[in-house]
Coordinates of C-alpha atoms (C1' of nucleotides) in Angstrom, one line a residue:
Chain T
M337 CA 7.2 -27.4 128.9
S338 CA 4.2 -29.1 130.5
K339 CA 2.3 -31.7 128.6
Y340 CA -0.7 -29.6 128.4
Q341 CA 1.2 -27.1 126.4
E342 CA 2.0 -29.8 123.8
N343 CA -1.4 -31.3 123.7
R344 CA -4.4 -29.5 122.3
L345 CA -7.3 -31.2 124.0
F346 CA -10.7 -30.8 122.4
I347 CA -13.9 -31.5 124.2
H348 CA -17.4 -31.6 123.1
N349 CA -19.2 -28.7 124.6
T350 CA -23.0 -29.2 124.9
L351 CA -23.4 -25.4 124.9
N352 CA -22.8 -25.3 121.1
R353 CA -22.7 -29.0 120.3
K354 CA -19.2 -28.7 118.9
K355 CA -15.8 -29.9 119.8
E356 CA -13.9 -27.0 121.3
L357 CA -10.3 -26.5 122.2
F358 CA -10.1 -26.7 126.0
T359 CA -8.4 -23.7 127.5
P360 CA -8.6 -23.3 131.3
L361 CA -9.6 -20.0 132.8
T362 CA -6.5 -19.7 134.9
P363 CA -3.9 -22.3 133.9
P364 CA -2.5 -24.5 135.3
H365 CA -5.6 -24.7 137.4
V366 CA -8.8 -26.5 136.2
G367 CA -12.1 -26.6 138.0
I368 CA -14.6 -29.4 137.4
Y369 CA -18.0 -29.9 138.8
V370 CA -19.8 -33.2 138.2
C371 CA -23.3 -34.1 139.4
G372 CA -22.9 -37.1 141.7
P373 CA -25.4 -39.6 142.9
T374 CA -28.6 -39.2 144.9
V375 CA -27.9 -41.6 147.7
Y376 CA -31.1 -43.5 148.2
G377 CA -30.3 -46.8 146.7
D378 CA -27.4 -49.2 145.8
P379 CA -25.1 -47.9 143.1
H380 CA -26.0 -49.3 139.7
L381 CA -24.6 -49.3 136.2
G382 CA -26.0 -45.9 135.6
H383 CA -23.8 -44.5 138.3
A384 CA -20.7 -46.1 136.9
R385 CA -20.9 -44.3 133.5
P386 CA -20.5 -40.7 134.6
A387 CA -18.1 -41.7 137.3
V388 CA -15.8 -43.5 134.9
T389 CA -16.2 -40.9 132.2
F390 CA -15.2 -38.0 134.4
D391 CA -12.6 -40.1 136.1
L392 CA -11.0 -40.4 132.7
L393 CA -11.2 -36.7 132.2
Y394 CA -9.8 -36.0 135.7
R395 CA -6.9 -38.5 135.1
Y396 CA -6.1 -37.1 131.7
L397 CA -6.1 -33.5 132.8
K398 CA -3.8 -34.4 135.7
H399 CA -1.6 -36.4 133.4
L400 CA -1.3 -33.3 131.2
G401 CA 0.0 -31.4 134.2
Y402 CA -3.0 -29.4 135.2
K403 CA -3.8 -28.8 138.8
V404 CA -7.3 -30.0 138.9
R405 CA -10.0 -29.4 141.6
Y406 CA -12.6 -32.0 141.0
V407 CA -15.9 -31.4 142.8
R408 CA -18.5 -34.2 142.8
N409 CA -21.4 -33.7 145.0
I410 CA -23.6 -36.1 146.9
T411 CA -27.3 -35.3 146.8
D412 CA -28.8 -36.2 150.1
V413 CA -31.8 -33.9 150.0
G414 CA -33.9 -32.0 147.5
H415 CA -34.8 -34.4 144.8
L416 CA -38.5 -34.5 144.8
E417 CA -40.3 -37.6 144.1
S418 CA -42.8 -35.8 142.0
D419 CA -43.9 -32.3 141.5
A420 CA -47.5 -33.4 141.1
D421 CA -48.2 -34.9 144.4
E422 CA -46.8 -34.2 147.9
G423 CA -43.4 -33.7 146.5
E424 CA -41.8 -36.3 148.7
D425 CA -38.1 -36.4 149.0
K426 CA -36.5 -39.6 147.7
I427 CA -34.4 -40.0 150.7
L428 CA -37.2 -39.3 153.1
K429 CA -39.3 -41.9 151.3
K430 CA -36.6 -44.5 151.6
A431 CA -36.1 -43.6 155.3
R432 CA -39.8 -44.1 155.9
L433 CA -39.8 -47.4 154.1
E434 CA -36.8 -48.7 156.0
Q435 CA -37.7 -47.1 159.3
L436 CA -34.4 -45.2 159.4
E437 CA -33.2 -41.7 160.1
P438 CA -32.7 -40.0 156.7
M439 CA -29.1 -39.4 157.5
E440 CA -28.6 -43.1 158.1
V441 CA -29.9 -43.8 154.6
V442 CA -27.6 -41.2 153.2
Q443 CA -24.6 -42.6 155.1
H444 CA -25.3 -46.1 154.2
Y445 CA -25.7 -45.5 150.5
S446 CA -22.8 -43.1 150.4
N447 CA -20.6 -45.8 151.7
R448 CA -21.9 -48.3 149.2
Y449 CA -21.3 -45.8 146.4
H450 CA -17.7 -45.2 147.6
E451 CA -17.0 -48.9 147.8
A452 CA -18.3 -49.5 144.2
M453 CA -16.3 -46.5 142.9
A454 CA -13.1 -47.8 144.6
A455 CA -13.7 -51.2 143.0
L456 CA -13.9 -49.5 139.6
N457 CA -10.7 -47.6 140.4
V458 CA -12.5 -44.3 140.2
L459 CA -10.4 -41.7 142.0
P460 CA -12.1 -39.9 144.8
P461 CA -12.9 -36.2 143.9
S462 CA -11.0 -33.4 145.5
I463 CA -14.1 -32.2 147.3
E464 CA -17.3 -34.2 147.8
P465 CA -19.9 -31.7 149.2
R466 CA -23.3 -32.8 150.4
A467 CA -26.4 -30.8 149.7
S468 CA -27.5 -31.1 153.3
G469 CA -24.3 -29.5 154.4
H470 CA -24.9 -26.4 152.3
I471 CA -28.4 -25.4 153.3
I472 CA -27.3 -21.9 154.3
E473 CA -25.5 -21.4 151.0
Q474 CA -28.6 -22.4 149.1
Q475 CA -30.8 -20.1 151.2
V476 CA -28.4 -17.2 150.5
M477 CA -28.5 -17.9 146.8
A478 CA -32.3 -18.2 146.7
Q479 CA -32.5 -14.8 148.5
Q480 CA -30.0 -13.3 146.0
I481 CA -32.2 -14.5 143.1
I482 CA -35.3 -13.0 144.8
E483 CA -33.5 -9.7 145.3
N484 CA -32.4 -9.7 141.7
G485 CA -36.0 -10.0 140.7
Y486 CA -35.9 -13.5 139.3
A487 CA -37.7 -15.4 142.0
Y488 CA -40.8 -15.0 144.2
E489 CA -42.1 -16.3 147.4
S490 CA -45.4 -18.1 147.4
N491 CA -47.0 -19.7 150.4
G492 CA -43.7 -20.5 152.1
S493 CA -42.0 -21.7 149.0
V494 CA -39.7 -19.9 146.6
Y495 CA -40.0 -20.3 142.9
F496 CA -37.8 -19.3 140.0
D497 CA -39.6 -17.0 137.6
V498 CA -38.6 -18.5 134.3
L499 CA -40.6 -16.1 132.2
K500 CA -39.1 -13.1 133.8
Y501 CA -35.6 -14.6 133.4
N502 CA -36.3 -15.4 129.8
E503 CA -37.0 -11.7 129.1
Q504 CA -33.3 -10.9 129.4
H505 CA -31.6 -14.3 129.1
R506 CA -32.3 -17.4 127.2
Y507 CA -33.8 -20.2 129.2
G508 CA -33.0 -23.2 127.1
K509 CA -29.6 -22.2 125.8
L510 CA -28.0 -25.4 127.0
S511 CA -30.8 -27.9 126.1
G512 CA -31.9 -26.2 122.9
R513 CA -35.4 -25.8 124.2
V514 CA -37.7 -22.9 123.3
L515 CA -39.7 -21.5 126.2
E516 CA -42.7 -20.8 124.0
D517 CA -42.9 -24.4 123.0
M518 CA -42.6 -25.6 126.6
L519 CA -45.4 -23.2 127.6
S520 CA -47.7 -24.4 124.9
D521 CA -46.9 -28.0 125.6
A522 CA -47.3 -27.6 129.4
R523 CA -49.0 -30.3 131.2
Q524 CA -51.5 -29.7 133.9
L525 CA -49.5 -29.8 137.1
G526 CA -50.6 -30.0 140.7
R527 CA -49.8 -27.1 143.0
Q528 CA -49.8 -24.9 140.0
D529 CA -51.7 -22.4 142.1
E530 CA -48.4 -21.6 143.9
K531 CA -46.5 -21.1 140.7
R532 CA -47.0 -18.2 138.4
N533 CA -46.2 -20.5 135.5
S534 CA -45.9 -24.2 134.9
V535 CA -42.3 -23.9 133.9
D536 CA -41.2 -22.2 137.1
F537 CA -39.2 -24.4 139.4
A538 CA -38.7 -24.5 143.2
L539 CA -35.7 -23.0 144.9
W540 CA -37.1 -23.6 148.3
K541 CA -40.0 -25.7 149.2
R542 CA -42.3 -25.4 152.3
A543 CA -42.2 -28.6 154.4
E544 CA -45.5 -30.2 155.2
P545 CA -45.9 -31.1 158.9
S546 CA -45.1 -34.8 158.1
H547 CA -41.9 -33.9 156.4
I548 CA -39.1 -34.7 158.7
M549 CA -36.2 -33.4 156.6
R550 CA -36.6 -29.7 157.2
W551 CA -34.6 -26.6 157.9
A552 CA -35.5 -23.2 159.3
S553 CA -35.5 -20.3 156.8
K554 CA -36.9 -16.8 156.5
W555 CA -39.7 -18.3 154.4
G556 CA -40.6 -20.8 157.1
E557 CA -39.6 -24.4 157.6
G558 CA -38.7 -26.2 154.4
F559 CA -36.0 -27.7 152.3
P560 CA -34.1 -26.7 149.2
G561 CA -35.4 -27.2 145.7
W562 CA -34.2 -29.7 143.1
H563 CA -31.4 -27.8 141.3
L564 CA -30.1 -25.2 143.7
E565 CA -27.5 -27.4 145.5
C566 CA -25.3 -27.7 142.4
S567 CA -25.3 -24.0 141.7
A568 CA -24.6 -23.1 145.3
M569 CA -21.9 -25.7 145.8
S570 CA -20.1 -25.2 142.5
K571 CA -20.0 -21.4 143.3
K572 CA -18.7 -22.0 146.7
Y573 CA -15.8 -24.3 145.7
L574 CA -15.1 -23.3 142.2
G575 CA -16.2 -19.7 141.9
E576 CA -18.8 -18.0 139.9
K577 CA -17.1 -19.0 136.7
F578 CA -15.3 -22.3 136.3
D579 CA -14.1 -24.6 133.6
I580 CA -16.0 -27.8 133.2
H581 CA -19.4 -29.0 134.4
G582 CA -20.3 -32.6 133.8
G583 CA -23.1 -35.0 134.3
G584 CA -25.3 -37.5 132.6
M585 CA -27.3 -36.5 129.5
D586 CA -30.5 -37.1 131.4
L587 CA -29.6 -34.1 133.6
L588 CA -29.3 -31.8 130.6
F589 CA -32.9 -30.7 131.1
P590 CA -34.2 -29.5 133.4
H591 CA -31.4 -29.9 135.9
H592 CA -28.5 -28.2 134.1
E593 CA -30.6 -25.7 132.4
C594 CA -32.0 -24.6 135.8
E595 CA -28.5 -24.5 137.2
I596 CA -27.4 -22.0 134.5
A597 CA -30.6 -19.9 135.1
Q598 CA -30.0 -19.9 138.8
S599 CA -26.3 -18.9 138.5
V600 CA -27.1 -16.1 136.0
A601 CA -29.9 -14.9 138.1
A602 CA -27.8 -14.9 141.3
T603 CA -24.4 -13.8 140.1
G604 CA -24.7 -12.7 136.5
S605 CA -22.4 -15.5 135.5
D606 CA -23.5 -18.7 133.7
A607 CA -21.1 -20.8 135.8
A608 CA -19.4 -23.3 133.6
R609 CA -17.6 -22.7 130.3
Y610 CA -17.7 -26.2 129.0
W611 CA -20.6 -28.5 129.6
M612 CA -19.9 -32.2 129.1
H613 CA -22.5 -35.0 129.1
N614 CA -22.0 -38.7 129.1
N615 CA -24.6 -40.8 127.3
M616 CA -26.8 -43.4 128.9
V617 CA -26.5 -47.1 129.6
T618 CA -28.9 -49.6 128.1
I619 CA -29.3 -53.3 128.9
N620 CA -30.0 -55.6 126.0
G621 CA -31.0 -52.6 124.0
Q622 CA -33.5 -51.4 126.6
K623 CA -33.4 -48.5 129.0
M624 CA -32.5 -49.6 132.4
G625 CA -35.3 -49.2 134.8
K626 CA -36.7 -50.7 137.9
S627 CA -40.0 -51.3 136.3
L628 CA -38.5 -53.1 133.4
G629 CA -36.8 -55.7 135.6
N630 CA -33.4 -55.0 134.1
F631 CA -32.1 -52.8 136.8
I632 CA -28.6 -54.1 137.7
T633 CA -26.6 -52.9 140.6
L634 CA -22.8 -52.9 140.5
E635 CA -22.6 -55.5 143.2
E636 CA -24.9 -57.8 141.2
L637 CA -22.6 -57.3 138.2
F638 CA -19.5 -58.0 140.3
T639 CA -21.0 -61.1 141.8
G640 CA -23.1 -62.3 138.9
S641 CA -26.2 -62.4 141.0
H642 CA -28.8 -61.2 138.6
S643 CA -31.0 -63.3 136.4
L644 CA -29.9 -61.4 133.3
L645 CA -26.2 -62.2 133.9
E646 CA -24.6 -65.4 132.8
K647 CA -21.6 -64.9 135.0
S648 CA -19.9 -62.3 137.1
Y649 CA -17.9 -59.5 135.6
S650 CA -15.0 -58.0 137.4
P651 CA -15.0 -54.2 138.1
M652 CA -12.1 -53.8 135.7
T653 CA -14.1 -55.6 132.9
I654 CA -16.9 -53.1 133.5
R655 CA -14.5 -50.2 133.4
F656 CA -12.7 -51.5 130.3
F657 CA -16.0 -52.1 128.6
M658 CA -17.1 -48.5 129.3
L659 CA -13.8 -47.1 128.0
Q660 CA -14.2 -49.1 124.8
A661 CA -17.1 -47.0 123.9
H662 CA -17.0 -43.2 123.6
Y663 CA -18.6 -41.5 126.5
G664 CA -20.9 -39.6 124.2
S665 CA -22.5 -42.8 122.8
T666 CA -25.1 -44.9 124.5
I667 CA -23.6 -48.2 125.6
D668 CA -25.5 -51.4 125.6
F669 CA -24.7 -54.1 128.2
S670 CA -25.1 -57.7 127.2
N671 CA -23.4 -60.9 128.3
E672 CA -21.9 -61.2 124.9
A673 CA -20.4 -57.7 124.8
L674 CA -19.1 -58.0 128.4
G675 CA -17.6 -61.3 127.7
A676 CA -15.8 -59.9 124.7
A677 CA -14.5 -57.0 126.8
E678 CA -13.3 -59.3 129.4
K679 CA -11.3 -61.4 126.9
G680 CA -9.9 -58.2 125.3
L681 CA -8.8 -56.9 128.7
I682 CA -7.1 -60.2 129.5
R683 CA -5.3 -60.0 126.1
L684 CA -4.1 -56.5 126.9
M685 CA -2.9 -57.3 130.3
G686 CA -1.2 -60.4 128.9
A687 CA 0.7 -58.2 126.5
L688 CA 1.7 -56.0 129.5
K689 CA 3.2 -59.0 131.2
A690 CA 4.8 -60.2 128.0
L691 CA 6.5 -56.9 127.8
E692 CA 8.6 -57.9 130.8
K693 CA 9.8 -61.0 129.0
L694 CA 11.1 -59.3 125.9
E695 CA 14.8 -59.4 125.3
P696 CA 16.0 -56.3 123.5
E697 CA 18.3 -56.6 120.5
D698 CA 20.5 -54.2 118.7
T699 CA 18.2 -54.0 115.7
T700 CA 15.1 -51.9 115.8
G701 CA 11.8 -53.7 115.4
S702 CA 9.0 -52.9 112.9
F703 CA 6.8 -51.1 115.4
D704 CA 6.9 -47.3 115.4
V705 CA 6.8 -46.5 119.1
D706 CA 6.9 -42.7 118.5
A707 CA 3.9 -42.9 116.2
F708 CA 2.2 -45.1 118.9
E709 CA 2.8 -42.3 121.4
R710 CA 1.6 -39.6 119.1
N711 CA -1.5 -41.5 118.1
G712 CA -2.4 -42.4 121.7
Y713 CA -2.3 -38.7 122.7
K714 CA -4.1 -37.7 119.5
A715 CA -6.9 -40.1 120.4
M716 CA -7.2 -38.7 123.9
N717 CA -7.0 -35.1 122.7
D718 CA -10.0 -35.8 120.4
D719 CA -12.7 -35.5 123.1
L720 CA -11.3 -38.3 125.2
G721 CA -11.2 -40.9 122.5
S722 CA -10.5 -43.9 124.8
P723 CA -11.8 -46.4 122.3
V724 CA -9.2 -45.3 119.7
L725 CA -6.5 -45.3 122.4
I726 CA -7.4 -48.8 123.3
A727 CA -7.3 -49.8 119.6
H728 CA -3.7 -48.5 119.5
L729 CA -2.9 -50.4 122.6
F730 CA -4.1 -53.6 120.9
D731 CA -1.9 -52.8 117.9
A732 CA 1.0 -52.5 120.3
A733 CA 0.0 -55.7 122.1
K734 CA 0.1 -57.6 118.8
Y735 CA 3.6 -56.3 118.2
I736 CA 4.7 -57.4 121.6
N737 CA 3.3 -60.9 121.1
T738 CA 4.8 -61.2 117.7
T739 CA 8.1 -60.2 119.0
L740 CA 7.8 -62.6 121.9
S741 CA 7.1 -65.4 119.5
G742 CA 10.3 -64.6 117.6
N743 CA 8.7 -63.0 114.5
D744 CA 9.8 -59.5 115.2
M745 CA 12.4 -57.7 117.3
I746 CA 12.7 -54.8 119.6
S747 CA 15.6 -52.5 120.5
A748 CA 16.4 -51.4 124.1
A749 CA 15.2 -47.9 123.3
Q750 CA 11.9 -49.2 121.9
L751 CA 11.4 -51.5 124.8
E752 CA 12.0 -48.8 127.4
K753 CA 9.6 -46.4 125.7
L754 CA 6.9 -49.0 125.1
K755 CA 7.0 -50.0 128.8
S756 CA 6.7 -46.4 129.9
L757 CA 3.9 -45.7 127.5
F758 CA 1.9 -48.8 128.5
G759 CA 2.2 -47.6 132.0
V760 CA 1.0 -44.1 131.2
F761 CA -1.9 -45.2 128.9
I762 CA -3.2 -48.2 130.8
F763 CA -2.7 -47.2 134.4
D764 CA -2.4 -43.5 134.6
I765 CA -4.9 -42.4 131.9
L766 CA -7.3 -45.3 131.5
G767 CA -7.1 -46.1 135.1
L768 CA -7.1 -49.8 134.6
Q769 CA -5.6 -52.1 137.2
E770 CA -4.0 -55.5 137.1
F771 CA -6.8 -58.1 136.7
E772 CA -7.7 -58.9 140.2
D773 CA -10.0 -61.8 140.1
K774 CA -12.3 -61.7 143.0
D775 CA -12.0 -65.5 143.1
T776 CA -8.3 -65.5 143.6
A777 CA -8.5 -66.7 147.2
D778 CA -10.9 -69.5 146.2
L779 CA -8.6 -70.4 143.4
T780 CA -5.5 -70.6 145.7
E781 CA -7.4 -73.0 147.9
K782 CA -8.4 -75.2 144.9
L783 CA -4.9 -75.2 143.6
V784 CA -3.3 -76.2 146.8
D785 CA -5.9 -78.9 147.3
L786 CA -5.3 -80.2 143.8
L787 CA -1.5 -80.3 144.3
L788 CA -1.9 -82.1 147.7
D789 CA -4.3 -84.6 146.1
I790 CA -1.7 -85.4 143.5
R791 CA 0.9 -85.6 146.3
L792 CA -1.2 -88.2 148.0
E793 CA -1.2 -90.3 144.9
V794 CA 2.5 -89.9 144.5
K795 CA 3.0 -91.0 148.1
K796 CA 0.9 -94.1 147.5
K797 CA 3.3 -94.9 144.7
K798 CA 6.1 -94.4 147.2
D799 CA 7.7 -91.6 145.2
F800 CA 8.8 -89.8 148.3
E801 CA 11.3 -87.7 146.5
L802 CA 8.6 -86.0 144.5
S803 CA 6.1 -85.8 147.4
D804 CA 8.8 -84.2 149.6
R805 CA 9.6 -81.8 146.9
I806 CA 6.0 -80.7 146.7
R807 CA 5.9 -80.2 150.5
S808 CA 9.1 -78.2 150.7
E809 CA 8.4 -76.0 147.7
L810 CA 4.9 -75.2 149.1
A811 CA 6.6 -74.4 152.4
S812 CA 8.8 -72.0 150.6
F813 CA 5.7 -70.1 149.6
G814 CA 4.5 -70.1 153.2
I815 CA 2.1 -73.0 152.9
I816 CA 2.5 -75.4 155.8
V817 CA 1.4 -79.0 155.0
K818 CA 0.2 -81.2 157.8
D819 CA -0.2 -84.8 156.8
K820 CA -3.1 -86.7 158.4
K821 CA -3.8 -90.4 158.4
D822 CA -6.1 -90.3 155.5
G823 CA -5.4 -87.0 153.9
F824 CA -4.0 -83.6 154.7
E825 CA -4.5 -80.2 156.1
W826 CA -2.7 -77.0 155.2
E827 CA -2.5 -73.5 156.3
L828 CA -0.9 -70.2 155.1
K829 CA 1.8 -69.1 157.5
K830 CA 1.6 -65.4 158.3
Chain S
rG1364 C1' -47.1 -34.4 120.0
rG1365 C1' -42.3 -31.4 120.8
rU1366 C1' -36.7 -31.4 121.2
rC1367 C1' -32.2 -34.0 120.4
rG1368 C1' -29.5 -38.3 119.0
rC1369 C1' -28.5 -42.9 116.7
rG1370 C1' -28.8 -46.9 112.7
rU1371 C1' -21.4 -49.8 110.6
rG1372 C1' -19.6 -57.0 108.9
rG1373 C1' -22.3 -63.1 113.4
rC1374 C1' -21.7 -59.7 118.3
rC1375 C1' -19.5 -55.1 120.4
rG1376 C1' -17.6 -50.7 118.7
rA1377 C1' -14.2 -46.5 116.3
rG1378 C1' -13.9 -43.5 112.2
rU1379 C1' -14.5 -40.4 108.1
rG1380 C1' -15.5 -37.2 101.4
rG1381 C1' -11.0 -41.1 98.0
rC1382 C1' -6.1 -44.8 101.6
rU1383 C1' -6.6 -52.0 106.7
rA1384 C1' -9.8 -49.1 113.0
rG1385 C1' -9.8 -52.4 117.0
rG1386 C1' -11.8 -56.4 120.2
rC1387 C1' -14.9 -60.9 120.5
rA1388 C1' -16.7 -64.9 117.7
rG1389 C1' -16.0 -68.0 112.9
rA1390 C1' -12.7 -70.6 109.0
rG1391 C1' -7.7 -72.4 107.4
rG1392 C1' -2.6 -72.8 108.9
rU1393 C1' 2.1 -72.6 112.2
rC1394 C1' 3.6 -74.3 116.9
rU1395 C1' 2.3 -78.5 120.2
rG1396 C1' 2.4 -85.5 123.1
rC1397 C1' -2.9 -83.4 123.8
rA1398 C1' -5.1 -78.8 125.0
rA1399 C1' -4.7 -73.6 125.8
rA1400 C1' -2.1 -69.3 124.6
rA1401 C1' 0.6 -66.8 120.9
rC1402 C1' 1.6 -66.0 115.7
rC1403 C1' 0.2 -66.1 110.1
rU1404 C1' -4.0 -66.0 106.6
rU1405 C1' -9.2 -65.1 105.9
rG1406 C1' -14.7 -61.7 105.9
rU1407 C1' -19.6 -58.8 99.4
rA1408 C1' -19.7 -53.7 106.7
rC1409 C1' -21.6 -49.1 106.7
rG1410 C1' -30.9 -48.9 107.4
rG1411 C1' -33.7 -47.7 102.6
rC1412 C1' -34.5 -44.3 98.4
rG1413 C1' -33.1 -40.0 96.0
rG1414 C1' -29.5 -35.8 95.5
rU1415 C1' -24.5 -33.0 95.6
rU1416 C1' -19.5 -34.7 93.8
rC1417 C1' -14.6 -37.0 89.5
rG1418 C1' -15.6 -39.9 93.9
rA1419 C1' -20.0 -40.8 99.9
rA1420 C1' -20.4 -45.3 104.7
rU1421 C1' -18.7 -40.1 105.4
rC1422 C1' -22.4 -33.9 103.0
rC1423 C1' -28.0 -32.7 101.8
rG1424 C1' -33.3 -34.3 101.5
rC1425 C1' -37.1 -37.8 102.4
rC1426 C1' -38.6 -42.4 104.4
rC1427 C1' -38.1 -46.6 107.8
rG1428 C1' -36.3 -48.4 112.5
rU1429 C1' -34.6 -47.2 117.3
rG1430 C1' -33.2 -44.5 121.7
rA1431 C1' -33.0 -40.3 125.2
rC1432 C1' -35.3 -36.1 127.2
rC1433 C1' -40.0 -33.3 127.7
rU1434 C1' -42.0 -36.0 135.3
rC1435 C1' -37.6 -38.3 139.4
rC1436 C1' -33.6 -40.7 137.0
rA1437 C1' -26.6 -41.3 136.1

RNA sequence: GGUCGCGUGGCCGAGUGGCUAGGCAGAGGUCUGCAAAACCUUGUACGGCGGUUCGAAUCCGCCCGUGACCUCCA
């Protein structure tokens, strides 16, 4: 019996705003599509949230024994800067500013993103498709939508006919919006002459002569619209109907609403069965934004090089901090909160190490390991309740420490099971890693220097027994000490 | 203005109609040459006002505060 048959996983489905029992379309296979980054800048805190959230989902589903295909795209074309002006592509704009080929920008920031995700121990997805690599698929889908009567060509661009679509389907079923309200609330937009209605959105956009990211199409040279890539690529790799679609809450409207409309218009299927949305990140209670001056990249966080940061925070601290909040809640970053998370993580990892030192006895200790197991899974089954799972881990940590200090005991069976569960929960599911301090190398240097300084003092006192012992023990670790007239040098032997 | 969400002890953050969440910080103690760690003990918590109920922080209404989306955004 697979684990997924024993565990009833409930996930919050944005489609009806309720927690629903997760049942895959074709078990044991699970298909997930998550909206990835638009690669035009360094990865920041906002990128980490969905990445960690859906990494947790991915890890848990795999742990339960599902065979998961996890598709997370890279958007390297198609996000318009603004609908009101020239509609300049973000990546194109960045390329202009930095005098680069657009694909250079894309490659550079894709690499940066991957580095940051690896540091956060976010597993790479099964497939990471790029929008620019799926122009044909997007054109085909746009054409299908035209043929089905839900899109029209206008002056070299193709627009989705939202009003027409809404006659037979409900545009707004995901975000809870009502088309009439949107129409009455419509703002005066530029280029509206091309669109039949203000709410229509582009499937294909004509490229102005200055636009260097362009592809040939039957409608002329242009580039794909904002939302089409995800519909086209999810269909290609997961099929017309798949299990879970994820992304940030900010994408709920219009992005995901448009995806549903496109999929229905093209194939008749509304694509995903479960829609999951992670909530946003705030900094000191404020939305993170470039204009607010509180925009923190992951590298700045890891190195502490931002004026708002009192110190650096390791990738694992960031990951742990995010997991201590439920993915559906906003999470506020502050030095105080991060510092608390860091200490908590150290405590947890300390208990993990303490586990190795415990000596089992014949008597069973007070901790109910079976209940710990049940409660851990129960927490995860309840819409990925990582904060509750972590709370249970802290309870276990307390028991481990109490036992180590001689105030409780543990049987061999308990110990074995606890070790196994700690491994499963901490490493497999939460995806935490041993605390790898980025300063470890620096620390080693300082430590050896300190030890050799002390050895110098010892030598002055002619305690050669101790000084020789320091040298030979260091040598046993591969550190070769070379005495100089007035000091020392040392090196690490390969 | 419209839509949706949130408001929990010094800080972060779960939860839920009646039973200790947890972490960090604080206080007292044990241990200790000192310190740290660990362990033990400790906190009038649930925005305000009404209502439903035997009982609400948990359900309903109103108000206040706050945030997200409505334009690109993770």
